[in-house]
Coordinates of C-alpha atoms in Angstrom, one line a residue:
M1 CA -8.6 -28.1 11.6
H2 CA -10.2 -29.2 14.9
N3 CA -13.1 -31.6 15.4
G4 CA -16.1 -31.4 17.7
R5 CA -15.9 -29.1 20.6
N6 CA -12.2 -28.6 20.3
R7 CA -12.7 -26.7 17.1
W8 CA -13.7 -23.6 19.0
W9 CA -10.6 -23.2 21.1
P10 CA -8.8 -21.1 18.4
L11 CA -11.8 -18.7 18.5
V12 CA -11.5 -18.5 22.3
A13 CA -7.8 -17.6 22.0
I14 CA -8.3 -15.0 19.3
T15 CA -11.4 -13.3 20.8
L16 CA -9.7 -13.2 24.2
G17 CA -6.8 -11.2 22.7
N18 CA -9.2 -9.0 20.8
F19 CA -11.2 -8.3 24.0
M20 CA -8.1 -7.4 26.0
L21 CA -6.7 -4.9 23.5
L22 CA -10.1 -3.2 23.1
V23 CA -10.8 -3.1 26.8
D24 CA -7.5 -1.4 27.4
V25 CA -8.8 1.7 25.7
T26 CA -12.0 2.1 27.7
I27 CA -10.8 0.7 31.0
V28 CA -8.5 3.7 31.5
N29 CA -11.3 6.3 31.2
T30 CA -12.7 5.7 34.7
A31 CA -9.3 5.6 36.3
L32 CA -8.0 8.9 35.0
P33 CA -8.9 11.0 38.1
R34 CA -7.1 8.5 40.3
I35 CA -4.1 8.3 38.0
A36 CA -3.9 12.1 38.1
D37 CA -3.9 12.1 41.9
G38 CA -1.5 9.2 42.3
L39 CA 1.1 10.4 39.8
H40 CA 0.4 14.2 40.0
A41 CA -0.3 14.0 36.3
S42 CA -1.2 17.1 34.3
F43 CA -4.2 17.3 32.0
T44 CA -2.0 17.0 29.0
S45 CA -0.3 13.9 30.5
L46 CA -3.7 12.3 30.9
Q47 CA -4.4 13.0 27.3
W48 CA -1.3 11.2 26.3
V49 CA -2.1 8.2 28.5
M50 CA -5.3 7.8 26.5
D51 CA -3.9 8.9 23.1
I52 CA -0.5 7.2 22.8
Y53 CA -2.0 3.7 22.9
A54 CA -4.4 4.3 20.0
L55 CA -1.7 6.3 18.1
A56 CA 0.8 3.4 18.3
L57 CA -1.9 0.9 17.3
A58 CA -2.9 3.0 14.3
A59 CA 0.6 3.8 13.1
L60 CA 1.8 0.2 13.3
L61 CA -1.2 -1.7 12.2
M62 CA -0.5 -2.0 8.5
V63 CA 3.2 -2.8 8.9
A64 CA 2.3 -5.4 11.5
G65 CA 0.1 -7.1 8.9
S66 CA 3.0 -7.2 6.5
A67 CA 5.3 -8.7 9.2
A68 CA 2.6 -11.3 10.0
D69 CA 2.4 -12.4 6.3
L70 CA 6.2 -12.8 6.1
F71 CA 7.1 -14.4 9.5
G72 CA 3.9 -16.2 10.5
R73 CA 0.6 -14.9 11.9
R74 CA 0.5 -17.0 15.0
K75 CA 4.2 -16.2 15.7
L76 CA 3.5 -12.4 15.6
Y77 CA 0.2 -12.8 17.5
L78 CA 2.2 -14.5 20.4
A79 CA 4.9 -11.9 20.1
G80 CA 2.2 -9.2 20.4
F81 CA 0.9 -10.9 23.6
A82 CA 4.4 -10.9 25.1
V83 CA 5.0 -7.2 24.4
F84 CA 1.5 -6.3 25.6
A85 CA 1.9 -8.2 28.8
L86 CA 5.3 -6.7 29.6
A87 CA 4.1 -3.2 28.8
S88 CA 1.0 -3.8 31.0
L89 CA 3.4 -4.7 33.9
A90 CA 5.4 -1.6 33.3
C91 CA 2.1 0.5 33.3
G92 CA 1.1 -1.1 36.6
L93 CA 4.4 -0.3 38.2
A94 CA 4.9 3.1 36.7
P95 CA 6.5 5.5 39.2
D96 CA 5.6 8.7 37.2
E97 CA 3.5 9.9 34.3
G98 CA 6.4 9.7 31.8
V99 CA 7.0 6.0 32.4
L100 CA 3.3 5.3 32.2
I101 CA 3.0 7.1 28.8
A102 CA 6.0 5.3 27.4
A103 CA 4.6 1.9 28.6
R104 CA 1.3 2.7 27.0
A105 CA 3.0 3.3 23.7
V106 CA 4.7 -0.1 23.9
Q107 CA 1.3 -1.6 24.8
G108 CA 0.0 -0.1 21.5
L109 CA 2.8 -1.8 19.7
G110 CA 1.8 -5.2 21.1
A111 CA -1.9 -4.5 20.4
A112 CA -1.1 -3.7 16.7
A113 CA 0.5 -7.1 16.3
M114 CA -2.5 -8.8 18.0
F115 CA -5.1 -6.8 16.0
A116 CA -3.4 -7.2 12.6
T117 CA -3.3 -11.0 13.0
N118 CA -6.8 -11.6 14.5
T119 CA -8.8 -11.9 11.3
P120 CA -6.1 -13.8 9.3
L121 CA -5.9 -16.4 12.1
L122 CA -9.6 -16.8 12.1
M123 CA -9.7 -17.2 8.3
A124 CA -7.0 -19.9 8.5
A125 CA -8.7 -21.7 11.4
Y126 CA -12.3 -21.9 10.1
Q127 CA -14.1 -22.6 6.8
G128 CA -17.8 -22.5 5.7
R129 CA -20.5 -22.0 8.3
D130 CA -18.0 -22.2 11.1
R131 CA -16.2 -19.2 9.7
G132 CA -19.4 -17.1 9.8
V133 CA -20.0 -18.1 13.4
A134 CA -16.5 -17.4 14.4
F135 CA -16.6 -13.9 12.9
G136 CA -19.9 -13.2 14.5
V137 CA -18.6 -14.1 17.9
W138 CA -15.3 -12.3 17.4
G139 CA -17.1 -9.1 16.2
G140 CA -19.3 -9.2 19.3
T141 CA -16.3 -8.8 21.5
G142 CA -16.3 -5.1 20.5
G143 CA -19.6 -4.5 22.0
A144 CA -18.7 -6.6 25.1
A145 CA -15.5 -4.5 25.5
A146 CA -17.4 -1.3 25.2
A147 CA -19.8 -2.3 27.9
V148 CA -17.4 -4.0 30.3
G149 CA -14.4 -1.7 30.0
P150 CA -15.6 1.4 31.9
V151 CA -17.3 -0.6 34.6
L152 CA -14.5 -3.0 35.0
G153 CA -12.1 -0.1 35.2
G154 CA -14.3 1.5 37.8
V155 CA -14.5 -1.6 39.9
L156 CA -10.7 -2.3 39.9
T157 CA -9.9 1.4 40.6
Q158 CA -12.4 1.8 43.4
Y159 CA -11.9 -1.5 45.2
V160 CA -8.2 -2.4 44.4
D161 CA -6.1 0.4 42.8
W162 CA -5.8 2.1 39.5
R163 CA -2.7 0.0 38.8
A164 CA -4.9 -3.1 38.8
I165 CA -6.5 -2.1 35.4
F166 CA -3.1 -2.9 33.8
L167 CA -2.0 -5.7 36.0
V168 CA -5.2 -7.7 35.3
N169 CA -3.8 -8.3 31.8
L170 CA -1.1 -10.6 33.0
P171 CA -3.2 -13.6 34.0
L172 CA -5.4 -13.1 31.0
T173 CA -2.4 -13.1 28.7
A174 CA -1.1 -16.3 30.3
V175 CA -4.4 -18.0 29.6
A176 CA -4.6 -16.7 26.0
V177 CA -1.0 -17.7 25.2
W178 CA -1.5 -21.2 26.5
I179 CA -4.7 -21.7 24.4
T180 CA -3.0 -20.2 21.3
L181 CA 0.0 -22.6 21.6
R182 CA -2.3 -25.6 21.9
S183 CA -5.0 -24.8 19.3
V184 CA -4.2 -22.0 16.8
P185 CA -2.6 -23.2 13.6
E186 CA 0.2 -21.2 12.0
S187 CA -0.4 -19.5 8.7
H188 CA 1.3 -17.1 6.3
G189 CA 0.4 -14.6 3.6
D190 CA 2.5 -13.7 0.6
R191 CA 6.0 -14.7 1.8
T192 CA 7.7 -13.3 -1.3
G193 CA 6.7 -9.7 -0.3
R194 CA 8.6 -7.3 1.8
I195 CA 7.9 -4.7 4.5
D196 CA 7.6 -1.1 3.4
W197 CA 9.8 0.2 6.2
P198 CA 10.4 3.7 4.7
G199 CA 6.6 4.2 4.2
A200 CA 5.9 2.8 7.7
G201 CA 8.5 5.2 9.3
A202 CA 7.2 8.2 7.5
F203 CA 3.6 7.4 8.4
T204 CA 4.4 6.9 12.0
L205 CA 6.4 10.1 12.2
C206 CA 3.6 12.0 10.5
A207 CA 0.9 10.7 12.9
G208 CA 3.0 11.2 16.0
A209 CA 4.2 14.7 15.1
L210 CA 0.7 15.8 14.1
T211 CA -0.8 14.5 17.4
Y212 CA 1.9 16.2 19.4
G213 CA 1.4 19.5 17.5
L214 CA -2.3 19.4 18.1
M215 CA -1.9 18.9 21.8
R216 CA 0.9 21.4 22.2
G217 CA -1.0 24.0 20.2
G218 CA -3.9 23.8 22.6
E219 CA -1.6 24.2 25.6
E220 CA 1.1 26.6 24.4
G221 CA -0.6 28.4 21.5
W222 CA -0.6 27.8 17.8
T223 CA 2.2 30.3 17.0
E224 CA 4.6 28.8 19.7
S225 CA 7.8 27.5 18.1
G226 CA 7.4 23.9 19.4
T227 CA 3.9 23.7 17.9
L228 CA 5.0 25.1 14.6
L229 CA 8.0 22.7 14.4
S230 CA 5.8 19.7 15.2
L231 CA 3.3 20.6 12.5
A232 CA 6.0 21.2 10.0
V233 CA 7.6 17.8 10.7
A234 CA 4.2 16.2 10.3
L235 CA 3.7 17.9 6.9
L236 CA 7.2 16.9 5.8
A237 CA 6.7 13.3 6.8
L238 CA 3.4 13.3 4.9
V239 CA 5.2 14.5 1.8
V240 CA 7.8 11.7 2.2
F241 CA 5.1 9.1 2.8
V242 CA 3.3 10.1 -0.4
A243 CA 6.6 10.0 -2.4
V244 CA 7.6 6.6 -1.0
E245 CA 4.2 5.0 -1.6
R246 CA 4.0 6.3 -5.2
R247 CA 7.4 4.8 -6.0
T248 CA 7.3 1.4 -4.3
D249 CA 5.7 -1.6 -5.9
Q250 CA 4.5 -3.0 -2.6
P251 CA 3.1 0.0 -0.7
L252 CA 1.4 0.0 2.7
L253 CA -1.4 2.0 1.0
D254 CA -2.0 2.2 -2.7
L255 CA -2.7 5.9 -3.1
K256 CA -4.7 5.3 -6.3
L257 CA -7.4 4.0 -4.0
L258 CA -7.9 7.5 -2.7
R259 CA -8.8 8.7 -6.2
R260 CA -12.0 6.8 -5.9
P261 CA -14.5 9.3 -4.4
A262 CA -16.5 6.6 -2.5
F263 CA -13.3 5.1 -1.0
A264 CA -11.8 8.4 0.0
V265 CA -15.0 9.5 1.6
L266 CA -15.3 6.2 3.5
M267 CA -11.8 6.7 4.8
A268 CA -12.7 10.2 6.0
A269 CA -15.9 8.7 7.5
A270 CA -13.9 6.1 9.4
L271 CA -11.6 8.7 10.8
L272 CA -14.2 11.3 11.7
L273 CA -16.8 8.8 13.0
Q274 CA -14.2 7.5 15.5
A275 CA -13.1 11.1 16.4
A276 CA -16.7 12.3 17.0
A277 CA -18.2 9.2 18.7
F278 CA -15.8 8.2 21.4
P279 CA -13.1 10.6 22.5
Y280 CA -15.5 13.1 24.2
L281 CA -16.5 10.4 26.6
T282 CA -13.1 11.0 28.3
Y283 CA -14.2 14.4 29.3
V284 CA -17.6 13.1 30.3
G285 CA -15.8 10.8 32.7
L286 CA -13.8 13.6 34.2
W287 CA -16.9 15.7 34.7
V288 CA -19.0 13.0 36.4
Q289 CA -16.1 12.1 38.8
N290 CA -14.3 15.4 39.5
I291 CA -17.4 17.7 39.6
L292 CA -20.4 15.5 40.3
G293 CA -18.5 13.4 42.8
L294 CA -19.5 10.0 41.3
S295 CA -17.4 7.0 42.3
P296 CA -15.2 5.3 39.6
V297 CA -17.8 2.5 39.3
M298 CA -20.7 4.9 38.8
G299 CA -18.4 6.9 36.4
G300 CA -18.3 3.7 34.3
V301 CA -22.1 3.1 34.6
A302 CA -22.7 6.7 33.5
V303 CA -21.4 6.1 30.0
L304 CA -22.9 2.6 29.7
P305 CA -26.1 3.6 27.8
M306 CA -24.1 4.3 24.6
A307 CA -22.5 0.8 24.6
A308 CA -25.7 -0.9 25.5
A309 CA -27.6 0.8 22.7
S310 CA -24.8 0.0 20.2
M311 CA -24.8 -3.7 21.2
A312 CA -28.5 -4.0 21.0
V313 CA -28.7 -2.5 17.5
G314 CA -25.7 -4.6 16.3
M315 CA -27.2 -7.8 17.7
F316 CA -30.8 -7.4 16.4
G317 CA -30.2 -5.3 13.3
G318 CA -26.9 -6.5 11.8
R319 CA -28.4 -8.8 9.2
F320 CA -30.9 -6.2 8.0
L321 CA -28.3 -3.4 7.8
H322 CA -26.1 -5.4 5.4
R323 CA -29.0 -5.6 3.0
L324 CA -29.1 -1.9 2.5
A325 CA -26.9 0.3 0.3
P326 CA -24.1 1.1 2.7
Q327 CA -24.3 4.9 2.4
L328 CA -27.7 4.7 4.2
P329 CA -26.7 3.0 7.5
I330 CA -23.3 4.8 7.6
G331 CA -24.7 8.2 6.7
I332 CA -27.8 8.0 8.9
G333 CA -25.7 6.4 11.7
L334 CA -23.4 9.4 11.6
L335 CA -26.3 11.8 11.8
L336 CA -27.5 10.0 14.9
I337 CA -24.0 10.0 16.4
G338 CA -23.9 13.7 15.9
A339 CA -27.4 14.2 17.4
G340 CA -26.4 12.7 20.7
P341 CA -23.7 15.3 21.7
L342 CA -25.7 18.1 20.2
L343 CA -28.5 17.1 22.6
H344 CA -26.0 17.4 25.4
V345 CA -25.3 21.0 24.4
L346 CA -29.0 21.8 24.8
L347 CA -29.5 20.0 28.1
L348 CA -26.2 20.6 30.0
D349 CA -26.0 23.4 32.6
D350 CA -24.2 24.0 35.9
G351 CA -26.9 22.2 37.9
S352 CA -27.1 19.1 35.7
G353 CA -26.7 15.6 37.0
W354 CA -25.3 12.7 35.0
G355 CA -28.8 11.5 34.0
V356 CA -29.0 14.4 31.6
L357 CA -26.5 12.6 29.4
V358 CA -28.5 9.4 29.0
P359 CA -30.8 10.4 26.1
G360 CA -27.9 11.7 24.0
L361 CA -25.7 8.7 24.8
L362 CA -28.6 6.3 23.8
I363 CA -29.1 8.2 20.5
S364 CA -25.3 8.1 19.7
G365 CA -25.2 4.4 20.7
V366 CA -28.0 3.6 18.1
G367 CA -26.0 5.5 15.5
I368 CA -22.8 3.6 16.3
G369 CA -24.7 0.3 16.1
V370 CA -26.2 1.3 12.7
A371 CA -23.0 2.7 11.1
M372 CA -20.1 0.8 12.4
P373 CA -20.9 -2.8 11.3
V374 CA -21.3 -1.7 7.7
L375 CA -18.2 0.6 7.5
V376 CA -15.5 -2.0 6.7
S377 CA -17.5 -4.0 4.3
A378 CA -18.4 -0.8 2.5
A379 CA -14.7 0.1 2.1
L380 CA -14.1 -3.4 0.7
G381 CA -16.9 -2.8 -1.8
A382 CA -15.4 0.6 -2.9
A383 CA -12.0 -0.9 -3.7
P384 CA -10.9 -3.3 -6.4
P385 CA -11.1 -7.0 -5.4
Q386 CA -7.4 -7.4 -5.5
R387 CA -7.0 -4.5 -3.0
A388 CA -9.7 -5.7 -0.6
G389 CA -7.1 -6.7 2.1
M390 CA -5.4 -3.3 1.8
A391 CA -8.8 -1.5 2.0
S392 CA -9.7 -3.4 5.2
G393 CA -6.3 -2.5 6.8
A394 CA -6.6 1.1 5.7
V395 CA -10.1 1.6 7.2
N396 CA -9.0 0.1 10.5
T397 CA -6.0 2.3 10.5
F398 CA -8.0 5.4 9.8
R399 CA -10.4 4.5 12.6
Q400 CA -7.6 4.3 15.2
L401 CA -6.1 7.6 13.9
G402 CA -9.5 9.2 14.3
Y403 CA -9.6 8.2 18.0
A404 CA -6.0 9.5 18.5
F405 CA -6.7 12.8 16.7
G406 CA -10.1 13.2 18.5
I407 CA -8.5 13.0 21.9
A408 CA -5.9 15.6 20.9
I409 CA -8.3 18.1 19.2
L410 CA -11.2 17.8 21.7
G411 CA -8.7 18.2 24.5
T412 CA -7.8 21.5 23.0
V413 CA -11.4 22.4 22.6
F414 CA -12.2 21.5 26.2
T415 CA -9.4 23.6 27.7
Q416 CA -10.4 26.6 25.5
G417 CA -14.0 26.2 26.6
V418 CA -12.9 26.3 30.2
R419 CA -10.8 29.4 29.6
S420 CA -13.6 31.1 27.7
A421 CA -15.9 30.7 30.6
G422 CA -13.5 32.5 32.9
A423 CA -13.5 29.6 35.3
H424 CA -10.9 27.3 36.7
A425 CA -10.8 23.8 35.4
D426 CA -11.7 22.4 38.8
S427 CA -15.0 24.4 38.9
G428 CA -18.4 23.0 37.8
A429 CA -19.0 26.0 35.5
G430 CA -15.6 25.5 33.8
Y431 CA -16.2 21.8 33.2
V432 CA -19.7 22.3 31.8
A433 CA -18.4 25.0 29.5
G434 CA -15.6 22.8 28.2
L435 CA -17.9 19.7 27.9
S436 CA -20.5 21.7 26.0
R437 CA -18.0 23.0 23.5
V438 CA -16.5 19.5 23.1
S439 CA -20.0 18.1 22.5
L440 CA -20.8 20.8 20.0
V441 CA -17.7 20.2 17.9
A442 CA -18.2 16.4 18.0
G443 CA -21.8 16.7 17.0
I444 CA -21.2 19.1 14.1
V445 CA -18.3 16.9 12.8
A446 CA -20.5 13.7 12.8
V447 CA -23.5 15.4 11.1
L448 CA -21.4 17.0 8.4
T449 CA -19.6 13.7 7.8
G450 CA -22.9 11.8 7.6
L451 CA -24.2 14.3 5.0
L452 CA -21.0 13.9 3.0
V453 CA -21.4 10.1 3.0
L454 CA -25.0 10.3 1.8
A455 CA -24.0 12.7 -1.0
V456 CA -21.0 10.9 -2.4
V457 CA -21.1 7.1 -1.6
R458 CA -23.2 5.3 -4.1
N459 CA -22.4 1.6 -3.6
R460 CA -25.2 -0.9 -3.8
P461 CA -25.3 -4.0 -1.5
A462 CA -24.3 -6.1 -4.5
D463 CA -21.1 -4.1 -4.9
R464 CA -19.7 -5.6 -1.8
P465 CA -17.3 -8.5 -2.3
A466 CA -18.5 -12.0 -2.2
P467 CA -17.3 -14.5 0.5
V468 CA -13.9 -16.0 -0.2
T469 CA -12.2 -19.1 0.9
A470 CA -8.6 -18.0 0.4
D471 CA -6.7 -16.7 3.4
T472 CA -4.2 -14.6 1.5
T473 CA -3.7 -10.9 2.0
D474 CA -2.2 -8.2 -0.1
S475 CA 0.4 -5.6 1.0
G476 CA 0.3 -6.6 4.6
A477 CA -3.2 -5.5 5.3
A478 CA -6.1 -7.3 6.9
P479 CA -7.5 -10.4 5.2
K480 CA -10.4 -10.5 2.7
A481 CA -13.1 -11.4 5.2
P482 CA -16.5 -12.7 4.1
A483 CA -18.9 -10.1 3.1
G484 CA -20.8 -8.8 6.1
T485 CA -18.2 -10.1 8.6
A486 CA -15.4 -7.6 8.1
G487 CA -17.9 -4.9 9.0
A488 CA -18.3 -6.5 12.4
E489 CA -14.8 -5.6 13.4
P490 CA -15.1 -3.6 16.6
P491 CA -13.5 -0.2 16.9
V492 CA -10.6 0.5 19.2
G493 CA -12.0 3.2 21.3
A494 CA -15.6 2.1 20.7
H495 CA -16.5 2.8 24.2
R496 CA -14.5 1.5 21.8
G497 CA -12.5 0.2 20.2

């Protein structure tokens, strides 16, 4: 433990890493048009540049937690930094789209190691009131990343080069590693456990094959042989994952948890909230730059209202929200998240400027600020106390999968919208048609998910786990954070998180 002012250096090291891995989702959005021009990248390649990072993060998050328990959390956190920095360098030097996509996947691997160890390291470094302060500051980095990412990406792209959005990670990593080595104590979880490698492999293959199949289906058709093969592989891998998890005594995910209706619905809410709230902003960014002619900086500013509204609600309403039965803020938040893009559908036309998006983005931002802080703690309350760590890891994994699947599915919806309008993708009419259809799908998904949460989840505030002092985890998942703090975990893609 540290005394006086020095006690906050571990928090600086951990929040800096968290900020970096979250910013690297949103920072890319405003650079996509310049990446497409610089590398002659196709629309599908741009989807993969966005998607592969979140996909790798989601697929490897739970297994990274297991590895951290066994080998040391600080050790894995530092290893994640090293991988993240080297991959960022490779992204910044990428000669073509294939290298960039591969490097982004490796970035996601490093980010998974960093994200999985964030909360356990905080739990080990702080106790009592300091722990509450630490989690509050750490959770706030999600809002900061959501606000800063698009604008920072726009500034670097416009005034330096799109490659700078990746290369900026190198000096930040050096600072974070130096502080970590000097101030963050090592900690372990259950060192008698083992990593569920077969389950991790099957889960990763399922997620990757499904994402590839969704993207390929939108581009080549749903009856094309490659699409069908990818979806078949995903289904087979899912069957293998279920079989492995049912037979092992130390699973990545105890499937019995999904028999609890409230827990199962909250996992669906985690996935669908992320899919509906954030991926469509990718297509908003392409529209405001490619069609409206906004600069990269203004492209970042255009989506800032959502992040600003989410931060404001989280800062001023967080304590109140945690006093409510969790189905209320999550369900109502999802309804507001859906109302935002549905408003876009009503207001968008060929002559619209970017200002027409502001009301919808503000409404969705309020919904995110209402729903997101409660989601993780609600999942903890819906699981048995001995599975709280696994529940936290699962909900974070489903959130990242939601972002990855959202990019894939909404990309397909966007291209089909363009084609249905009979317009080329470079025309204003085509972009508006595609963006309207994307907004419609995102809005409907969020509204239906909100209604499902309100109908099924029946936890009371008292159902949520009480604060704990132990820093142990189970099955390689995230730690048992104090009630009301786990919910502050920012989303990758919350932008985004």
